[in-house]
PDB file of C-alpha atoms in Angstrom:
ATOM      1  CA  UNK A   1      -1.854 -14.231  18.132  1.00 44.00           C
ATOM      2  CA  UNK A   2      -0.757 -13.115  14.125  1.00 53.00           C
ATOM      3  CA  UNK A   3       2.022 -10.743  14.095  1.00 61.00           C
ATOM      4  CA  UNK A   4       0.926  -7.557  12.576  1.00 60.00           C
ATOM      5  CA  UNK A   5       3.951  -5.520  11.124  1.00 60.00           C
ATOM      6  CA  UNK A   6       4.238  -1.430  10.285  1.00 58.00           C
ATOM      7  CA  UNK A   7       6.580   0.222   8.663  1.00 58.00           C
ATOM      8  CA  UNK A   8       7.454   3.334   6.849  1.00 55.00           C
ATOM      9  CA  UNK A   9       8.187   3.098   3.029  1.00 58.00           C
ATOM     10  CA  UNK A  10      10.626   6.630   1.754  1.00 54.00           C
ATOM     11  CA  UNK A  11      11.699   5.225  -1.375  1.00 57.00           C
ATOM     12  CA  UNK A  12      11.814   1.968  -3.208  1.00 56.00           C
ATOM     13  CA  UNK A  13      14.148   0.931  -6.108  1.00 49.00           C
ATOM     14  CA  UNK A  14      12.993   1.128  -9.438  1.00 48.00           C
ATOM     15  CA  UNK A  15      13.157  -2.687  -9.951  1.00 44.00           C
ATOM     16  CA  UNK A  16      10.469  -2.333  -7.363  1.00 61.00           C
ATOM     17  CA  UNK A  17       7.796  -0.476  -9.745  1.00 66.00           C
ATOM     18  CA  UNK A  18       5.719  -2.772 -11.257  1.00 73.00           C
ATOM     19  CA  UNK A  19       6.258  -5.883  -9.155  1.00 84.00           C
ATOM     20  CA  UNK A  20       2.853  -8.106  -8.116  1.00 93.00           C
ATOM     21  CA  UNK A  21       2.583  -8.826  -4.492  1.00 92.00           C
ATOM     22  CA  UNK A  22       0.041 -10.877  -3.079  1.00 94.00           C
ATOM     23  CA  UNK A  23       0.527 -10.554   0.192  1.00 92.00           C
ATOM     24  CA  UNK A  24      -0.976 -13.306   3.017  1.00 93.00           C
ATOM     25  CA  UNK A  25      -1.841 -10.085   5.223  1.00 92.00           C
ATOM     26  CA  UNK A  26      -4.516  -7.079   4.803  1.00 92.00           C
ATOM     27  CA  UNK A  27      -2.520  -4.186   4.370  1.00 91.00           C
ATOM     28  CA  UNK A  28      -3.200  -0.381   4.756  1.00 90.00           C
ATOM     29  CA  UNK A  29      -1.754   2.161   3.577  1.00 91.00           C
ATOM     30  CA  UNK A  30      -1.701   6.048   4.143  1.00 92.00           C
ATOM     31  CA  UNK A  31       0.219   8.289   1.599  1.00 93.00           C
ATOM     32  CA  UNK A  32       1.948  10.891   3.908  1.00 92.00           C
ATOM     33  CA  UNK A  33       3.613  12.846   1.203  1.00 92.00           C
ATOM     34  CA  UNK A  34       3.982  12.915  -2.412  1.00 92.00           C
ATOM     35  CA  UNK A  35       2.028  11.603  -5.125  1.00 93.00           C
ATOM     36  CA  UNK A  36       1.901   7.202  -5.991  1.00 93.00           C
ATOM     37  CA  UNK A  37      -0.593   5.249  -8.146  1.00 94.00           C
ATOM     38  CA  UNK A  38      -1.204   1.039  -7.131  1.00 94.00           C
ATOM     39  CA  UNK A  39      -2.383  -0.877  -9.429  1.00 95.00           C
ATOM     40  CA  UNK A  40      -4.381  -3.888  -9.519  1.00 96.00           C
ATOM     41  CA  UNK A  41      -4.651  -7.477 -11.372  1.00 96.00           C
ATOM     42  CA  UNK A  42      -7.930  -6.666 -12.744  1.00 96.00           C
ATOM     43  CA  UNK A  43      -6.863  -3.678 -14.572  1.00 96.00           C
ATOM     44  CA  UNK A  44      -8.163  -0.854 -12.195  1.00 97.00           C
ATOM     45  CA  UNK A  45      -5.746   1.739 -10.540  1.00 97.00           C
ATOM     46  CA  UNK A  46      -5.603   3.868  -7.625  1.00 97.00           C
ATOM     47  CA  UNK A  47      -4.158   7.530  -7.758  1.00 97.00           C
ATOM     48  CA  UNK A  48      -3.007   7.983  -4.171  1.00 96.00           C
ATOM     49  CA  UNK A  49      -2.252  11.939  -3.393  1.00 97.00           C
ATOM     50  CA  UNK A  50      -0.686  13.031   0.323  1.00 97.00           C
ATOM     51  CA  UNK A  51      -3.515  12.329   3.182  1.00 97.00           C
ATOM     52  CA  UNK A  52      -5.192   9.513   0.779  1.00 97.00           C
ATOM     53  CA  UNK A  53      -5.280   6.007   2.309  1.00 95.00           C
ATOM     54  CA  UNK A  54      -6.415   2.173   1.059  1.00 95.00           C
ATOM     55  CA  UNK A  55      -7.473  -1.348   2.466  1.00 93.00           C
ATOM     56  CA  UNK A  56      -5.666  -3.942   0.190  1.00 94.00           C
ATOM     57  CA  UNK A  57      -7.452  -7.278   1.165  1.00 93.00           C
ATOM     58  CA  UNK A  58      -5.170  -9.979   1.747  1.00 94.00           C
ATOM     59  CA  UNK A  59      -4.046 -12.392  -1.559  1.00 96.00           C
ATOM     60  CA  UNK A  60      -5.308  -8.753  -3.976  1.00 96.00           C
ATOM     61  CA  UNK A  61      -2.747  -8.985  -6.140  1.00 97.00           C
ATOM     62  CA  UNK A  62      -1.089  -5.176  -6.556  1.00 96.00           C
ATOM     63  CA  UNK A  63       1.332  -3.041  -7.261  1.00 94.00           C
ATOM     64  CA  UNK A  64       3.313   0.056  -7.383  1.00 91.00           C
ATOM     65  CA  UNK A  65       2.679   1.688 -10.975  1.00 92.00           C
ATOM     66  CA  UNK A  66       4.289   5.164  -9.561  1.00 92.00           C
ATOM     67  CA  UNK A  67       5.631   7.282  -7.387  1.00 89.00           C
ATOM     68  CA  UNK A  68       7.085  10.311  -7.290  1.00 90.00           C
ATOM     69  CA  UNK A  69      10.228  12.169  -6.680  1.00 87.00           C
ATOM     70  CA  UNK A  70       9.537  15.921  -6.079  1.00 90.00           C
ATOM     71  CA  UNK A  71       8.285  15.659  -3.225  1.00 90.00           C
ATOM     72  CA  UNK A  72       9.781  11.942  -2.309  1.00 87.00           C
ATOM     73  CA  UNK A  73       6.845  10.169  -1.843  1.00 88.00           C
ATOM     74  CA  UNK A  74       6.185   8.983   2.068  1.00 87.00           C
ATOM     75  CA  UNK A  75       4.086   6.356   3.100  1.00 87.00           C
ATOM     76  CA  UNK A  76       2.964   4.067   6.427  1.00 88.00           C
ATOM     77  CA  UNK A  77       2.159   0.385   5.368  1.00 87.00           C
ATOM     78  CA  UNK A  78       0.171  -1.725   8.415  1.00 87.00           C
ATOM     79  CA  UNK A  79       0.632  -5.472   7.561  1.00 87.00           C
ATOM     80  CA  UNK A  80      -1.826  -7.385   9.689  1.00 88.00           C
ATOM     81  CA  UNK A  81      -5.369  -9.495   9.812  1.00 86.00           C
ATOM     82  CA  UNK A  82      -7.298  -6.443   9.787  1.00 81.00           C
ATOM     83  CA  UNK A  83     -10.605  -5.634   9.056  1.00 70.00           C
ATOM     84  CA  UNK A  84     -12.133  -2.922   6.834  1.00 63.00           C
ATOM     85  CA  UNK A  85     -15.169  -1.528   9.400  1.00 66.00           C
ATOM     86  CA  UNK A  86     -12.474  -1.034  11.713  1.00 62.00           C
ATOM     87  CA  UNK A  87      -9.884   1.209   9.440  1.00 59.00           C
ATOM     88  CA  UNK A  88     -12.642   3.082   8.504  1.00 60.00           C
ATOM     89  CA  UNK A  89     -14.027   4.017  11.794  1.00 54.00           C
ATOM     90  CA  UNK A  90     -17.253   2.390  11.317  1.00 47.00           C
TER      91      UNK A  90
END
């Protein structure tokens, strides 16, 4: 069976901002607190505000564009084979 990984993201280092991942796992992601924008390869963006959550497909290239400070941004991260009917509670 794939390992599925969670985790809780408080704050990243800038160097972090604006990195590509591309990631061999689905991932979701809730925003818990604060404000954060992803980004993706194709040009489009996300605005993610506290309660707001995504399905990032595995290999979608993406990344952090922002987050903020005041309030620290908090979000849970699910790394695993997932599937998007299921998140969504379809």
């Amino acid at each position: 069976m794939p390992k599925s990984y969670l985790y809780f993201l408080e704050t990243l280092p800038n160097s972090i901002v604006g990195e590509w991942y591309n990631q061999d796992r689905d991932e979701w992601v809730i925003l818990l607190q604060g404000d954060a924008t992803l980004g993706y390869f194709d040009g489009s963006s996300i605005q993610l505000e506290a309660g707001d959550y995504v399905f990032i497909p595995a290999h979608q290239k993406h990344r952090v564009e922002y987050t903020s400070s005041e309030p620290p941004y908090i979000w849970l991260a699910v790394h695993a084979n997932l599937h998007p009917k299921l998140l969504a509670g379809t």
